[in-house]
mmCIF file of C-alpha atoms in Angstrom:
data_model
loop_
_atom_site.group_PDB
_atom_site.id
_atom_site.type_symbol
_atom_site.label_atom_id
_atom_site.label_comp_id
_atom_site.label_asym_id
_atom_site.label_seq_id
_atom_site.Cartn_x
_atom_site.Cartn_y
_atom_site.Cartn_z
ATOM 1 C CA MET A 279 -58.039 22.771 -31.841
ATOM 2 C CA ALA A 280 -57.395 19.248 -30.638
ATOM 3 C CA GLU A 281 -54.294 19.084 -32.857
ATOM 4 C CA ARG A 282 -52.901 22.352 -31.371
ATOM 5 C CA LEU A 283 -53.555 21.051 -27.838
ATOM 6 C CA PHE A 284 -51.755 17.805 -28.643
ATOM 7 C CA ARG A 285 -48.747 19.694 -30.022
ATOM 8 C CA ARG A 286 -48.643 22.012 -26.970
ATOM 9 C CA THR A 287 -48.827 19.033 -24.566
ATOM 10 C CA THR A 288 -46.076 17.259 -26.490
ATOM 11 C CA LEU A 289 -43.890 20.382 -26.400
ATOM 12 C CA VAL A 290 -44.349 20.817 -22.635
ATOM 13 C CA SER A 291 -43.517 17.151 -22.050
ATOM 14 C CA ALA A 292 -40.380 17.486 -24.128
ATOM 15 C CA LEU A 293 -39.309 20.591 -22.206
ATOM 16 C CA VAL A 294 -39.872 18.804 -18.890
ATOM 17 C CA PHE A 295 -37.814 15.830 -20.116
ATOM 18 C CA VAL A 296 -34.944 18.075 -21.251
ATOM 19 C CA ALA A 297 -34.955 19.943 -17.936
ATOM 20 C CA SER A 298 -34.917 16.682 -15.997
ATOM 21 C CA LEU A 299 -32.099 15.356 -18.141
ATOM 22 C CA ALA A 300 -30.099 18.527 -17.491
ATOM 23 C CA LEU A 301 -30.514 18.069 -13.740
ATOM 24 C CA VAL A 302 -29.316 14.471 -13.987
ATOM 25 C CA VAL A 303 -26.292 15.518 -16.034
ATOM 26 C CA MET A 304 -25.505 18.280 -13.546
ATOM 27 C CA GLY A 305 -25.705 15.779 -10.696
ATOM 28 C CA LEU A 306 -23.490 13.297 -12.471
ATOM 29 C CA THR A 307 -21.005 16.062 -13.254
ATOM 30 C CA ALA A 308 -20.913 17.057 -9.598
ATOM 31 C CA ILE A 309 -20.272 13.463 -8.576
ATOM 32 C CA THR A 310 -17.550 13.107 -11.198
ATOM 33 C CA ASP A 311 -15.878 16.365 -10.208
ATOM 34 C CA ALA A 312 -15.906 15.318 -6.546
ATOM 35 C CA GLY A 313 -13.630 12.420 -7.455
ATOM 36 C CA ARG A 314 -11.232 14.458 -9.592
ATOM 37 C CA ALA A 315 -7.883 15.509 -8.190
ATOM 38 C CA ASP A 316 -8.310 18.957 -9.708
ATOM 39 C CA ALA A 317 -11.838 19.596 -8.453
ATOM 40 C CA ALA A 318 -12.026 23.021 -6.824
ATOM 41 C CA PRO A 319 -13.042 22.731 -3.145
ATOM 42 C CA SER A 320 -15.745 24.930 -1.742
ATOM 43 C CA ALA A 321 -14.562 27.382 0.882
ATOM 44 C CA ALA A 322 -17.167 25.922 3.225
ATOM 45 C CA GLU A 323 -15.870 22.352 2.912
ATOM 46 C CA PRO A 324 -13.699 21.052 5.768
ATOM 47 C CA ALA A 325 -10.166 20.311 4.562
ATOM 48 C CA ALA A 326 -10.279 16.669 5.652
ATOM 49 C CA VAL A 327 -13.525 16.066 3.754
ATOM 50 C CA THR A 328 -12.254 17.842 0.652
ATOM 51 C CA HIS A 329 -9.013 15.869 0.578
ATOM 52 C CA ALA A 330 -10.869 12.619 1.149
ATOM 53 C CA MET A 331 -12.972 13.305 -1.952
ATOM 54 C CA GLN A 332 -10.198 14.189 -4.373
ATOM 55 C CA GLY A 333 -9.101 11.228 -6.443
ATOM 56 C CA HIS A 334 -9.179 8.590 -3.704
ATOM 57 C CA LEU A 335 -12.001 6.382 -4.878
ATOM 58 C CA MET A 336 -10.190 3.160 -5.741
ATOM 59 C CA ALA A 337 -13.507 1.533 -6.626
ATOM 60 C CA ALA A 338 -14.094 4.258 -9.216
ATOM 61 C CA ALA A 339 -10.644 3.906 -10.762
ATOM 62 C CA GLN A 340 -11.164 2.132 -14.057
ATOM 63 C CA PRO A 341 -8.172 0.274 -15.533
ATOM 64 C CA VAL A 342 -6.658 1.992 -18.554
ATOM 65 C CA PRO A 343 -3.958 0.838 -20.967
ATOM 66 C CA SER A 344 -0.488 1.318 -19.500
ATOM 67 C CA GLY A 345 3.048 0.134 -20.031
ATOM 68 C CA ASP A 346 2.630 -3.110 -18.081
ATOM 69 C CA ASP A 347 -1.055 -3.556 -18.984
ATOM 70 C CA PRO A 348 -1.360 -2.722 -22.691
ATOM 71 C CA ASP A 349 -4.934 -4.006 -23.053
ATOM 72 C CA GLY A 350 -6.076 -2.038 -20.012
ATOM 73 C CA ASP A 351 -8.120 -4.831 -18.451
ATOM 74 C CA GLY A 352 -6.421 -4.505 -15.061
ATOM 75 C CA TYR A 353 -4.826 -7.958 -15.188
ATOM 76 C CA ILE A 354 -1.064 -8.348 -15.490
ATOM 77 C CA PRO A 355 -0.305 -12.062 -15.835
ATOM 78 C CA ALA A 356 2.840 -13.580 -14.383
ATOM 79 C CA ASP A 357 5.215 -14.882 -17.044
ATOM 80 C CA PRO A 358 5.717 -17.667 -16.275
ATOM 81 C CA PRO A 359 2.996 -18.411 -13.725
ATOM 82 C CA VAL A 360 3.787 -20.525 -10.675
ATOM 83 C CA THR A 361 1.897 -23.810 -10.867
ATOM 84 C CA GLY A 362 1.797 -27.105 -9.029
ATOM 85 C CA VAL A 363 2.226 -25.527 -5.581
ATOM 86 C CA GLN A 364 0.256 -26.674 -2.558
ATOM 87 C CA PRO A 365 0.122 -24.634 0.661
ATOM 88 C CA SER A 366 2.694 -26.044 3.060
ATOM 89 C CA THR A 367 1.428 -27.495 6.329
ATOM 90 C CA ASP A 368 4.921 -28.512 7.467
ATOM 91 C CA ILE A 369 6.134 -27.287 10.835
ATOM 92 C CA PRO A 370 9.889 -26.607 10.689
ATOM 93 C CA PRO A 371 12.140 -26.208 13.753
ATOM 94 C CA HIS A 372 10.915 -23.273 15.820
ATOM 95 C CA ARG A 373 12.726 -19.984 15.226
ATOM 96 C CA TYR A 374 11.357 -16.871 16.843
ATOM 97 C CA PHE A 375 12.565 -14.638 14.000
ATOM 98 C CA HIS A 376 12.686 -15.123 10.229
ATOM 99 C CA GLU A 377 13.031 -11.665 8.758
ATOM 100 C CA PHE A 378 15.186 -8.932 7.286
ATOM 101 C CA GLN A 379 14.758 -5.190 6.899
ATOM 102 C CA ALA A 380 14.636 -2.802 3.983
ATOM 103 C CA ASN A 381 15.636 0.631 5.299
ATOM 104 C CA CYS A 382 14.390 3.252 2.858
ATOM 105 C CA SER A 383 14.078 7.049 3.108
ATOM 106 C CA VAL A 384 11.418 9.304 1.646
ATOM 107 C CA ASP A 385 12.413 10.621 -1.772
ATOM 108 C CA HIS A 386 9.487 12.732 -2.970
ATOM 109 C CA THR A 387 5.752 13.370 -2.792
ATOM 110 C CA ALA A 388 3.319 13.605 -5.707
ATOM 111 C CA SER A 389 -0.341 13.147 -6.593
ATOM 112 C CA ASP A 390 0.502 10.000 -8.556
ATOM 113 C CA ASP A 391 -0.256 6.300 -8.150
ATOM 114 C CA PRO A 392 1.234 3.961 -10.784
ATOM 115 C CA ILE A 393 -0.851 1.025 -9.500
ATOM 116 C CA VAL A 394 -4.333 2.539 -9.112
ATOM 117 C CA PHE A 395 -3.970 5.286 -11.750
ATOM 118 C CA PRO A 396 -1.198 4.107 -14.121
ATOM 119 C CA GLY A 397 -0.253 6.646 -16.757
ATOM 120 C CA GLN A 398 -2.525 9.315 -15.213
ATOM 121 C CA PRO A 399 -0.353 11.953 -13.488
ATOM 122 C CA GLY A 400 -2.086 14.075 -10.861
ATOM 123 C CA LYS A 401 -5.093 11.764 -10.679
ATOM 124 C CA SER A 402 -4.497 10.441 -7.159
ATOM 125 C CA HIS A 403 -4.438 11.949 -3.709
ATOM 126 C CA ASN A 404 -0.934 12.965 -2.662
ATOM 127 C CA HIS A 405 1.490 10.159 -1.828
ATOM 128 C CA THR A 406 4.805 9.967 -0.007
ATOM 129 C CA PHE A 407 7.250 7.818 -1.990
ATOM 130 C CA MET A 408 10.165 5.784 -0.641
ATOM 131 C CA GLY A 409 12.655 3.500 -2.335
ATOM 132 C CA ASN A 410 12.854 3.971 -6.096
ATOM 133 C CA ASP A 411 13.593 7.610 -6.865
ATOM 134 C CA THR A 412 11.878 7.598 -10.277
ATOM 135 C CA THR A 413 8.427 6.470 -9.141
ATOM 136 C CA ASP A 414 5.625 8.410 -10.801
ATOM 137 C CA ALA A 415 2.330 7.763 -12.574
ATOM 138 C CA GLY A 416 4.114 6.268 -15.573
ATOM 139 C CA SER A 417 6.296 3.796 -13.670
ATOM 140 C CA THR A 418 6.574 0.285 -15.063
ATOM 141 C CA THR A 419 8.622 -2.749 -14.133
ATOM 142 C CA ALA A 420 11.208 -1.749 -16.744
ATOM 143 C CA SER A 421 11.397 1.916 -15.735
ATOM 144 C CA LEU A 422 11.851 1.086 -12.049
ATOM 145 C CA GLY A 423 14.637 -1.303 -13.025
ATOM 146 C CA SER A 424 16.520 1.650 -14.519
ATOM 147 C CA GLY A 425 16.026 3.928 -11.510
ATOM 148 C CA GLY A 426 17.964 4.657 -8.353
ATOM 149 C CA THR A 427 16.963 4.031 -4.756
ATOM 150 C CA THR A 428 16.900 5.636 -1.326
ATOM 151 C CA CYS A 429 17.115 2.202 0.314
ATOM 152 C CA LYS A 430 20.343 1.098 1.973
ATOM 153 C CA ALA A 431 20.589 -1.903 -0.353
ATOM 154 C CA PRO A 432 21.244 -0.666 -3.911
ATOM 155 C CA GLY A 433 19.555 -3.821 -5.176
ATOM 156 C CA ASP A 434 16.205 -2.705 -3.741
ATOM 157 C CA LEU A 435 14.733 -0.693 -6.586
ATOM 158 C CA SER A 436 11.193 -1.357 -5.380
ATOM 159 C CA ALA A 437 8.674 1.447 -4.992
ATOM 160 C CA TYR A 438 6.882 1.960 -1.688
ATOM 161 C CA TRP A 439 4.313 4.677 -1.074
ATOM 162 C CA MET A 440 1.538 5.787 1.305
ATOM 163 C CA PRO A 441 -0.792 8.793 1.649
ATOM 164 C CA THR A 442 1.018 11.971 2.627
ATOM 165 C CA LEU A 443 0.470 13.165 6.191
ATOM 166 C CA TYR A 444 -0.324 16.814 6.936
ATOM 167 C CA ASN A 445 -0.461 18.916 10.073
ATOM 168 C CA GLY A 446 -2.916 21.560 8.966
ATOM 169 C CA ASP A 447 -1.654 22.435 5.494
ATOM 170 C CA GLN A 448 1.969 21.600 6.346
ATOM 171 C CA GLU A 449 3.308 18.420 4.762
ATOM 172 C CA VAL A 450 5.042 16.150 7.268
ATOM 173 C CA ARG A 451 7.548 13.591 5.969
ATOM 174 C CA PRO A 452 9.158 10.731 7.877
ATOM 175 C CA VAL A 453 12.792 11.615 8.590
ATOM 176 C CA GLY A 454 15.631 9.213 7.790
ATOM 177 C CA PRO A 455 15.458 5.552 6.805
ATOM 178 C CA GLN A 456 12.121 3.954 7.633
ATOM 179 C CA THR A 457 11.799 0.281 8.515
ATOM 180 C CA ILE A 458 10.080 -2.068 6.094
ATOM 181 C CA TYR A 459 10.203 -5.625 7.396
ATOM 182 C CA TYR A 460 10.227 -8.664 5.150
ATOM 183 C CA LYS A 461 8.973 -11.561 7.300
ATOM 184 C CA ALA A 462 7.542 -15.042 7.089
ATOM 185 C CA GLY A 463 3.771 -14.783 7.348
ATOM 186 C CA VAL A 464 3.316 -18.552 7.432
ATOM 187 C CA THR A 465 4.382 -21.134 9.988
ATOM 188 C CA ASP A 466 6.533 -22.972 7.460
ATOM 189 C CA TYR A 467 9.049 -20.184 6.967
ATOM 190 C CA THR A 468 11.147 -22.513 4.795
ATOM 191 C CA SER A 469 8.407 -22.412 2.123
ATOM 192 C CA VAL A 470 8.694 -18.648 1.557
ATOM 193 C CA ARG A 471 10.008 -17.663 -1.872
ATOM 194 C CA PRO A 472 11.053 -14.227 -3.245
ATOM 195 C CA PHE A 473 8.583 -11.852 -4.865
ATOM 196 C CA PRO A 474 8.251 -12.172 -8.639
ATOM 197 C CA LYS A 475 9.540 -9.127 -10.508
ATOM 198 C CA GLY A 476 6.716 -6.682 -11.222
ATOM 199 C CA LEU A 477 4.342 -7.893 -8.489
ATOM 200 C CA ARG A 478 2.333 -4.993 -7.091
ATOM 201 C CA PHE A 479 -0.522 -4.608 -4.651
ATOM 202 C CA VAL A 480 -2.364 -2.212 -2.337
ATOM 203 C CA VAL A 481 -2.618 -2.913 1.399
ATOM 204 C CA GLY A 482 -5.804 -1.602 3.003
ATOM 205 C CA SER A 483 -8.029 0.994 1.354
ATOM 206 C CA PRO A 484 -8.661 4.738 1.585
ATOM 207 C CA MET A 485 -12.359 3.848 1.559
ATOM 208 C CA GLN A 486 -12.265 1.471 4.525
ATOM 209 C CA THR A 487 -14.419 2.297 7.534
ATOM 210 C CA ALA A 488 -13.029 2.859 11.017
ATOM 211 C CA ASP A 489 -14.188 -0.642 12.004
ATOM 212 C CA GLN A 490 -12.590 -2.194 8.917
ATOM 213 C CA PHE A 491 -9.322 -0.430 9.708
ATOM 214 C CA ARG A 492 -9.406 -1.599 13.339
ATOM 215 C CA ASP A 493 -10.246 -5.199 12.380
ATOM 216 C CA HIS A 494 -7.980 -5.400 9.331
ATOM 217 C CA PRO A 495 -5.859 -8.585 9.280
ATOM 218 C CA GLY A 496 -2.782 -6.419 8.723
ATOM 219 C CA MET A 497 -3.372 -4.297 11.813
ATOM 220 C CA VAL A 498 -0.688 -4.455 14.526
ATOM 221 C CA GLU A 499 -1.354 -1.817 17.189
ATOM 222 C CA GLY A 500 -2.952 1.090 15.377
ATOM 223 C CA TRP A 501 -1.580 4.612 15.685
ATOM 224 C CA GLU A 502 1.002 4.994 18.450
ATOM 225 C CA CYS A 503 2.738 7.936 20.095
ATOM 226 C CA GLY A 504 4.586 7.927 23.382
ATOM 227 C CA ASN A 505 2.763 5.470 25.628
ATOM 228 C CA LEU A 506 -0.483 5.696 23.649
ATOM 229 C CA TYR A 507 -1.373 2.550 21.708
ATOM 230 C CA HIS A 508 -4.328 1.001 19.905
ATOM 231 C CA ASN A 509 -5.613 4.241 18.422
ATOM 232 C CA TYR A 510 -7.591 3.746 15.239
ATOM 233 C CA GLU A 511 -7.894 7.448 14.581
ATOM 234 C CA PHE A 512 -5.213 10.027 15.299
ATOM 235 C CA PRO A 513 -5.106 10.681 19.044
ATOM 236 C CA ALA A 514 -6.162 14.168 20.140
ATOM 237 C CA THR A 515 -2.742 14.851 21.646
ATOM 238 C CA CYS A 516 0.640 13.154 21.813
ATOM 239 C CA PRO A 517 3.391 13.684 24.409
ATOM 240 C CA THR A 518 5.537 16.677 23.475
ATOM 241 C CA SER A 519 8.845 14.982 24.230
ATOM 242 C CA GLN A 520 11.449 15.735 21.565
ATOM 243 C CA ASP A 521 11.727 12.053 20.694
ATOM 244 C CA THR A 522 7.982 11.389 20.437
ATOM 245 C CA GLN A 523 6.738 10.630 16.949
ATOM 246 C CA LEU A 524 3.506 9.347 15.457
ATOM 247 C CA ASN A 525 3.969 5.682 14.488
ATOM 248 C CA ILE A 526 2.107 2.926 12.712
ATOM 249 C CA ARG A 527 2.880 -0.678 11.813
ATOM 250 C CA PHE A 528 0.766 -2.419 9.204
ATOM 251 C CA GLN A 529 1.262 -5.839 7.628
ATOM 252 C CA ALA A 530 0.600 -6.892 4.035
ATOM 253 C CA PRO A 531 -0.884 -10.133 2.697
ATOM 254 C CA SER A 532 1.800 -12.713 1.937
ATOM 255 C CA CYS A 533 0.046 -15.431 -0.073
ATOM 256 C CA TRP A 534 -0.023 -15.131 -3.873
ATOM 257 C CA ASP A 535 -2.241 -16.806 -6.461
ATOM 258 C CA GLY A 536 0.823 -17.533 -8.629
ATOM 259 C CA LYS A 537 -0.983 -16.227 -11.708
ATOM 260 C CA ASN A 538 -1.240 -12.443 -11.643
ATOM 261 C CA LEU A 539 1.176 -9.641 -10.908
ATOM 262 C CA ASP A 540 -1.846 -7.363 -10.559
ATOM 263 C CA THR A 541 -5.636 -7.560 -10.734
ATOM 264 C CA PRO A 542 -8.253 -4.840 -11.330
ATOM 265 C CA ASP A 543 -8.783 -4.186 -7.601
ATOM 266 C CA HIS A 544 -5.011 -4.523 -6.896
ATOM 267 C CA GLN A 545 -5.724 -6.968 -4.070
ATOM 268 C CA ALA A 546 -7.480 -10.123 -5.315
ATOM 269 C CA HIS A 547 -4.228 -11.822 -6.346
ATOM 270 C CA MET A 548 -2.985 -11.633 -2.745
ATOM 271 C CA ALA A 549 -4.366 -13.096 0.493
ATOM 272 C CA TYR A 550 -3.495 -13.322 4.157
ATOM 273 C CA PRO A 551 -2.540 -16.695 5.671
ATOM 274 C CA VAL A 552 -5.328 -18.539 7.449
ATOM 275 C CA ALA A 553 -5.191 -20.226 10.834
ATOM 276 C CA GLN A 554 -5.068 -23.998 10.684
ATOM 277 C CA GLY A 555 -4.776 -26.070 13.832
ATOM 278 C CA ALA A 556 -2.955 -24.824 16.900
ATOM 279 C CA ASN A 557 -0.811 -21.755 16.232
ATOM 280 C CA GLN A 558 -0.288 -22.580 12.560
ATOM 281 C CA ASP A 559 -0.663 -20.124 9.679
ATOM 282 C CA VAL A 560 -1.035 -21.555 6.184
ATOM 283 C CA CYS A 561 -1.693 -19.993 2.789
ATOM 284 C CA PRO A 562 -5.201 -20.666 1.435
ATOM 285 C CA VAL A 563 -5.562 -23.119 -1.460
ATOM 286 C CA SER A 564 -6.658 -20.255 -3.726
ATOM 287 C CA HIS A 565 -3.359 -18.425 -3.025
ATOM 288 C CA PRO A 566 -0.871 -21.223 -2.370
ATOM 289 C CA VAL A 567 2.449 -19.420 -2.980
ATOM 290 C CA ALA A 568 4.061 -18.108 0.225
ATOM 291 C CA LEU A 569 5.915 -14.818 -0.262
ATOM 292 C CA PRO A 570 7.570 -12.482 2.267
ATOM 293 C CA MET A 571 5.137 -10.589 4.465
ATOM 294 C CA ILE A 572 5.886 -6.859 4.248
ATOM 295 C CA GLU A 573 5.334 -4.794 7.367
ATOM 296 C CA PHE A 574 5.510 -1.009 7.193
ATOM 297 C CA LYS A 575 6.890 0.595 10.365
ATOM 298 C CA MET A 576 6.577 4.324 9.761
ATOM 299 C CA ALA A 577 7.299 7.313 12.015
ATOM 300 C CA TRP A 578 6.332 10.962 11.458
ATOM 301 C CA PRO A 579 7.911 13.828 13.483
ATOM 302 C CA VAL A 580 4.679 15.278 14.846
ATOM 303 C CA ASN A 581 3.389 15.499 18.422
ATOM 304 C CA GLY A 582 1.540 17.791 20.827
ATOM 305 C CA ASP A 583 -1.838 18.987 19.533
ATOM 306 C CA MET A 584 -2.942 16.490 16.880
ATOM 307 C CA SER A 585 -6.299 18.047 16.051
ATOM 308 C CA GLN A 586 -5.113 19.252 12.624
ATOM 309 C CA VAL A 587 -3.271 16.059 11.649
ATOM 310 C CA ARG A 588 -4.753 14.253 8.647
ATOM 311 C CA LEU A 589 -3.816 12.078 5.725
ATOM 312 C CA ALA A 590 -4.167 13.079 2.094
ATOM 313 C CA SER A 591 -6.725 10.254 1.938
ATOM 314 C CA GLY A 592 -8.715 11.541 4.926
ATOM 315 C CA THR A 593 -8.804 10.588 8.596
ATOM 316 C CA GLY A 594 -6.490 8.144 10.363
ATOM 317 C CA HIS A 595 -8.535 5.079 9.453
ATOM 318 C CA SER A 596 -7.957 5.738 5.729
ATOM 319 C CA PHE A 597 -4.288 4.678 6.027
ATOM 320 C CA HIS A 598 -3.123 2.253 3.336
ATOM 321 C CA TYR A 599 0.029 1.683 1.320
ATOM 322 C CA ASP A 600 1.339 0.324 -1.967
ATOM 323 C CA PHE A 601 4.210 -1.945 -3.002
ATOM 324 C CA PHE A 602 5.690 -2.460 -6.475
ATOM 325 C CA ASN A 603 8.486 -5.038 -6.565
ATOM 326 C CA ALA A 604 11.601 -4.143 -8.551
ATOM 327 C CA TRP A 605 14.289 -5.833 -6.439
ATOM 328 C CA ASP A 606 17.390 -7.134 -8.137
ATOM 329 C CA ASP A 607 16.505 -10.822 -8.246
ATOM 330 C CA ALA A 608 19.817 -12.165 -6.954
ATOM 331 C CA THR A 609 19.907 -9.715 -4.020
ATOM 332 C CA LEU A 610 16.358 -10.512 -2.930
ATOM 333 C CA ASP A 611 17.001 -14.257 -3.323
ATOM 334 C CA ALA A 612 20.060 -14.018 -1.060
ATOM 335 C CA LEU A 613 18.220 -12.134 1.689
ATOM 336 C CA VAL A 614 15.168 -14.415 1.636
ATOM 337 C CA ASP A 615 17.330 -17.541 1.711
ATOM 338 C CA HIS A 616 19.731 -16.332 4.405
ATOM 339 C CA CYS A 617 17.312 -14.526 6.724
ATOM 340 C CA ILE A 618 13.761 -15.823 6.264
ATOM 341 C CA ILE A 619 14.436 -19.434 5.353
ATOM 342 C CA GLY A 620 17.500 -19.366 7.634
ATOM 343 C CA GLY A 621 15.382 -18.269 10.620
ATOM 344 C CA LEU A 622 17.387 -15.140 11.464
ATOM 345 C CA GLN A 623 16.596 -11.583 12.583
ATOM 346 C CA CYS A 624 18.536 -9.607 9.995
ATOM 347 C CA ASP A 625 19.236 -5.948 9.355
ATOM 348 C CA ALA A 626 19.382 -4.466 5.842
ATOM 349 C CA ARG A 627 22.697 -6.263 5.217
ATOM 350 C CA GLY A 628 21.195 -9.598 6.081
ATOM 351 C CA TYR A 629 23.192 -9.729 9.330
ATOM 352 C CA ASP A 630 21.836 -11.037 12.639
ATOM 353 C CA GLN A 631 23.895 -9.583 15.494
ATOM 354 C CA THR A 632 22.654 -12.264 17.883
ATOM 355 C CA ASN A 633 23.911 -14.957 15.509
ATOM 356 C CA PRO A 634 27.174 -13.489 14.178
ATOM 357 C CA GLU A 635 28.452 -16.926 13.205
ATOM 358 C CA ALA A 636 25.834 -16.987 10.418
ATOM 359 C CA GLY A 637 27.544 -14.095 8.627
ATOM 360 C CA ALA A 638 25.720 -11.641 6.358
ATOM 361 C CA ALA A 639 23.995 -11.968 3.019
ATOM 362 C CA LEU A 640 25.437 -8.661 1.747
ATOM 363 C CA ASN A 641 28.757 -6.879 2.152
ATOM 364 C CA GLU A 642 29.457 -3.585 3.960
ATOM 365 C CA ASN A 643 28.071 -1.697 0.947
ATOM 366 C CA TYR A 644 24.809 -3.655 1.141
ATOM 367 C CA GLU A 645 25.645 -5.441 -2.093
ATOM 368 C CA LEU A 646 26.193 -9.071 -2.962
ATOM 369 C CA PRO A 647 29.741 -10.141 -2.078
#
């Protein structure tokens, strides 16, 4: 009798354990599916919430082997690394501008991200791609080097992308060449050097909070439309003038560790300059190599009622963008030397119309002379 009771108790305990385990597995499966790009949304889920859940969790993106990262550890070392550099505290002659532009049009959209989800097509939220016309989940430094470009300068084969913007379910793309500034982010603009080939990073995060977006070191003036500025979510309405567009400007970190072209979080190898003394910006010791500071200046043709405007990554404060350098080395060198180090305000040719005597870095075809 006692033996039968023991067996029955053991059986009940086992059944309870199996049932509990099944519930745990079901919960884990639900969590996993919520982060998959192909997870089927419930009809009751708001569109913005559903899109924000599908494949946007950078923290959950585990590195996998890819063309530029064969061991899949998330680190892509620079070859060779830059060593022996100290952050410059020099103060060169004052020049108000030290920049040039890359003017690049949108080429395509896709649910790919070759930085966060390399080699995993369809894994990401939808992105709007500019610059290199071959960018997809499988893009590598070598593949981008063999692609074409929508940028005015044929030597700019870099890939630029950001979450796609929607008005309701209608995709909205920026029209015409967008402005991507390359500036000096440090006071000593003469210390800025070109990007190393294959450098890539993510600016901001789809997971950032509204406060983190507002206080981000790359923030300029938030979302703008008409005479509305400093919006950190999409404004409820924008002026309906024909020329009114939704705009944002957002700056990238410009100090590099000199060691890695990428890191597992796609950000740790880069840093923003730090304030030192009166009105002086210097790279931190941990990231001593000064590179150009990229600033996205994007414009979408949408105005009027903005209540249905959203990003593929969620609400307005989820805005972020990605950069993958594939410039022709000689072309980028010429523009950095002539415009940034030369203290000029250049267009995509490397020409400063207020200083015509300085000439241009590129010819009328935006190529090296």
